[in-house]
Coordinates of C-alpha atoms in Angstrom, one line a residue:
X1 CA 108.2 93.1 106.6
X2 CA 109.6 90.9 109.3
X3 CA 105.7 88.6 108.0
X4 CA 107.0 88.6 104.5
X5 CA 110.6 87.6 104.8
X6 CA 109.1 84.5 107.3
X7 CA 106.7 83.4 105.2
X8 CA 108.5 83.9 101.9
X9 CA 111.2 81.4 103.5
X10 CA 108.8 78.8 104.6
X11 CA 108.1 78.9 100.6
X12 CA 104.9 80.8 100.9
X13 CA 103.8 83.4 98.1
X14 CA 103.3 86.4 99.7
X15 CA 103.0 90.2 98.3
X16 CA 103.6 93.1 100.9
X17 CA 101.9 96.5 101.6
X18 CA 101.3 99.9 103.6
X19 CA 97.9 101.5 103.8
X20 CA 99.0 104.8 104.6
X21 CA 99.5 108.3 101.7
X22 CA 102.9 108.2 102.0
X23 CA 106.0 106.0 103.5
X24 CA 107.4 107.3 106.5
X25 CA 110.9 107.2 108.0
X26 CA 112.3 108.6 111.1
X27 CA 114.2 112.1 110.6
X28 CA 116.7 113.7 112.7
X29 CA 113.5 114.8 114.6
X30 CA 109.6 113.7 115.5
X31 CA 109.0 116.9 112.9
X32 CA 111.3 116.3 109.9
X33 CA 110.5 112.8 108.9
X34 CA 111.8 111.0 105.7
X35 CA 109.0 111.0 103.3
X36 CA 108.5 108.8 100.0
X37 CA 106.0 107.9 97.8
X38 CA 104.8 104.1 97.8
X39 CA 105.4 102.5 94.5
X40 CA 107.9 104.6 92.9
X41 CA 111.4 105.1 95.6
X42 CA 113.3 101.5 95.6
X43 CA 114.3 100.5 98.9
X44 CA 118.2 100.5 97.4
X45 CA 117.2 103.9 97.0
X46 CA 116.2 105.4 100.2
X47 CA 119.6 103.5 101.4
X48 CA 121.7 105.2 99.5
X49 CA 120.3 108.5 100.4
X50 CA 119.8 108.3 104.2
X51 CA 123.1 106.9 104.2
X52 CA 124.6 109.6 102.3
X53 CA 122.5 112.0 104.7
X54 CA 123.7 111.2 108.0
X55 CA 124.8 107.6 108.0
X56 CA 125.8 108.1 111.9
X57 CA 122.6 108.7 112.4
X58 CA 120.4 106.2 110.8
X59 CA 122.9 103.0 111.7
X60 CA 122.3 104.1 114.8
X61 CA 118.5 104.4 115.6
X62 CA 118.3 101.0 113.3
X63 CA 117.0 102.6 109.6
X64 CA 119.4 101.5 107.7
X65 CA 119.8 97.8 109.1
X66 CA 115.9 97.7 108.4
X67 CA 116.3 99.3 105.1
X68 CA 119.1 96.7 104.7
X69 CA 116.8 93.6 105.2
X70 CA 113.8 95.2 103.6
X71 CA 115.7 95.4 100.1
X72 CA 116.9 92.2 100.3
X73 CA 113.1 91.1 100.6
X74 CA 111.6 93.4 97.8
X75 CA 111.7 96.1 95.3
X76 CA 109.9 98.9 96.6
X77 CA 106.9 99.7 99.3
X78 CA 103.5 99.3 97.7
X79 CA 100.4 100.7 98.8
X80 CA 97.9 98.3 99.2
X81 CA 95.1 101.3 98.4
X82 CA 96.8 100.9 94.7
X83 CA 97.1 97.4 94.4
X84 CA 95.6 96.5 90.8
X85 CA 93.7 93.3 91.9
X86 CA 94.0 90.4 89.5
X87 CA 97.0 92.0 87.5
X88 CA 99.4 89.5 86.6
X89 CA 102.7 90.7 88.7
X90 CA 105.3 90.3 86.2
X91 CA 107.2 93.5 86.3
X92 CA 109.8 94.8 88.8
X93 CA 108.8 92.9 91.5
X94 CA 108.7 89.4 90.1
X95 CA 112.0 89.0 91.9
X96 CA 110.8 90.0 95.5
X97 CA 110.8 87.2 97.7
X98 CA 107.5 84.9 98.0
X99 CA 106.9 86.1 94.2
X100 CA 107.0 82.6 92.7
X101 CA 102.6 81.9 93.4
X102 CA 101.7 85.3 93.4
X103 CA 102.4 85.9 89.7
X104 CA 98.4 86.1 89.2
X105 CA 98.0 89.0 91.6
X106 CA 95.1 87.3 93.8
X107 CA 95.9 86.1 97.0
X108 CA 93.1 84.3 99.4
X109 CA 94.2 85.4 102.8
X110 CA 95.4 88.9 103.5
X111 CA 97.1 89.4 107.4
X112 CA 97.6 93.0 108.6
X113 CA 99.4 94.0 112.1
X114 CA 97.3 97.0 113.0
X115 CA 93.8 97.0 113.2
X116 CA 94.3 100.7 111.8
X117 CA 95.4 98.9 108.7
X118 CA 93.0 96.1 109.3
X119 CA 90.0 98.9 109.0
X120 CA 91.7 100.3 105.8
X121 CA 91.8 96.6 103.8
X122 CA 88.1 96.7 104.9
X123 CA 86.9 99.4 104.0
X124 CA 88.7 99.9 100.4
X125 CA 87.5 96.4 99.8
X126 CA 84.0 97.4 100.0
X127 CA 85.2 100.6 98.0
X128 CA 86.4 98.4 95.5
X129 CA 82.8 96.7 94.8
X130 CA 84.0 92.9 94.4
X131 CA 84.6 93.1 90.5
X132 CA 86.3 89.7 91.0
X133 CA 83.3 88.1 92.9
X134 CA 86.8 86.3 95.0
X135 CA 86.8 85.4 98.8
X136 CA 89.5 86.7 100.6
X137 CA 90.3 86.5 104.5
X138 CA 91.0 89.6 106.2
X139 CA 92.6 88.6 109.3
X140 CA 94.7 91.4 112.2
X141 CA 97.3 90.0 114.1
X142 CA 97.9 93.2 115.9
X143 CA 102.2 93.5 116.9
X144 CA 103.8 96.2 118.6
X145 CA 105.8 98.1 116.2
X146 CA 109.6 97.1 117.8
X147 CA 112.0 94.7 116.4
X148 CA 111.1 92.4 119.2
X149 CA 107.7 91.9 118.9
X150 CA 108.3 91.9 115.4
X151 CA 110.0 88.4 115.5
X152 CA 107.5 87.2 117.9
X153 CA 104.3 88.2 115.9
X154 CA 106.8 87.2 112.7
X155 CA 106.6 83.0 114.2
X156 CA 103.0 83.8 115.0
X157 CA 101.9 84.7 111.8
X158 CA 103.8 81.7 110.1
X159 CA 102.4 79.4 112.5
X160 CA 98.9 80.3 111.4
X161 CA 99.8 80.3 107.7
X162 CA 101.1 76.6 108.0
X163 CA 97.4 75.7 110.0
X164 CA 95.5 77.6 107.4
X165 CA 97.3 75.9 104.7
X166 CA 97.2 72.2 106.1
X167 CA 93.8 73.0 106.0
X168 CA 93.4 73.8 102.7
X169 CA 95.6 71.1 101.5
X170 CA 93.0 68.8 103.4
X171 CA 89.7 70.2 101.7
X172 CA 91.3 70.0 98.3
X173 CA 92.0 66.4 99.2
X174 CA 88.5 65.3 100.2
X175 CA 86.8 67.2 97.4
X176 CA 89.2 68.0 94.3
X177 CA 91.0 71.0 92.8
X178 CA 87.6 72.3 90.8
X179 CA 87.7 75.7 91.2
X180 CA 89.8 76.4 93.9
X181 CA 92.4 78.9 91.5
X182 CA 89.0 81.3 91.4
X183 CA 87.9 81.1 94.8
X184 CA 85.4 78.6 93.7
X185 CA 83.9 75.1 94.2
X186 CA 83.9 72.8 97.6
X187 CA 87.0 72.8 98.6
X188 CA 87.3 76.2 98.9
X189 CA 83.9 76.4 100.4
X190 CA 84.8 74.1 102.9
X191 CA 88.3 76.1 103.8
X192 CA 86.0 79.2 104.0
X193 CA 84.5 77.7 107.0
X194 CA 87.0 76.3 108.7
X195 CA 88.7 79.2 108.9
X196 CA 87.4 81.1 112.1
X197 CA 87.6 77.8 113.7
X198 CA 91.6 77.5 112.7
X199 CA 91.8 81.2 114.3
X200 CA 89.8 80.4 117.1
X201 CA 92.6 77.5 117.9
X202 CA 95.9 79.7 116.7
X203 CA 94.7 82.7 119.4
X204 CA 94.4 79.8 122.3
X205 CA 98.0 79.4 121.6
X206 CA 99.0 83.5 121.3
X207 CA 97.0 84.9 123.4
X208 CA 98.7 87.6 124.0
X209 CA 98.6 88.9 119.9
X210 CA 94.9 90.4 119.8
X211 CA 93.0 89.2 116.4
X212 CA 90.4 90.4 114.0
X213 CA 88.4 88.2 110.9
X214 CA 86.2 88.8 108.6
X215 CA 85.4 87.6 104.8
X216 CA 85.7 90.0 102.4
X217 CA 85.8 89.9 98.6
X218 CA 87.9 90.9 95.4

């Protein structure tokens, strides 16, 4: 969430996801986690319950400051698994942060921070069969799961954004905006190959965040 709140202030659209069945929240012990369903429980929601559970509790191991951020970002969780592809995104959470751009419900670079997650966009995109016929990079920038690392793989992430995007303002320059809203035409072609190159470059300079590529399809 720490990625989407970045990039949705640097003006970015950007749409956020799990992978997993269910979302889950520390409990009051490593057995009796919070459990929700992606899609459905509002983050203002689980708020008001943990807080109403044991507010002692969760201000203190840090749920309810993340909850606090993460509903001032979007709506709900959404599971990337259930993602309708190519749905315009103009219900509840059209007012999510980094919405404005990502209306169409496409998007032509997907980032993930665990290569457990990484392995998931994979393979469902294979499951999925390409109805779109759409490029999209599938880049891991794996991050430690701690506030800390969070920040730091947070600028990361950003910082590659802007370099794929100055790239992709350059090939639309040199060859014109034909075809580039479906994943189409030589611009885009030309950003599709620049891309390992631009990720070669960003992990000189973060070498210590561990990435994955490939080119997958809609």
């Amino acid at each position: 969430m720490e990625a989407h709140l970045r990039l949705s202030l640097a003006s970015y659209p950007v749409i956020s996801f799990g992978t997993g069945s269910l979302v889950r929240l520390p409990g009051p012990s490593i057995t009796q986690p919070n459990v929700y369903p992606f899609n459905v429980i509002s983050y203002d929601q689980m708020y008001s319950e943990l807080s109403a559970k044991d507010s002692r509790l969760y201000r203190a191991n840090g749920l309810l400051t993340m909850l606090e951020r993460n509903r001032g970002v979007k709506f709900a969780p959404e599971r990337w698994q259930d993602w309708p592809v190519g749905k315009p995104r103009l219900d509840k959470y059209k007012q999510d942060k980094g919405s404005r751009g990502s209306e169409g419900g496409v998007v032509d670079v997907v980032i993930t921070c665990e290569e457990r997650c990484w392995d998931a966009v994979v393979d469902n995109l294979l499951e999925r069969g390409s109805p779109l016929n759409r490029p999209v990079h599938v880049i891991n920038v794996d991050i430690k799961d701690n506030h800390e690392e969070g920040l730091i793989g947070g600028s990361a992430i950003l910082e590659l954004a802007d370099s794929l995007n100055a790239a992709a303002r350059e090939e639309r320059e040199k060859s014109g905006e034909g075809g580039w809203v479906d994943g189409t035409g030589d611009a885009r072609t030309g950003f599709d190959q620049r891309v390992p190159e631009i990720l070669a470059e960003w992990q000189e300079r973060w070498p210590n965040l561990a990435a994955l590529w490939t080119l997958g399809w809609f």
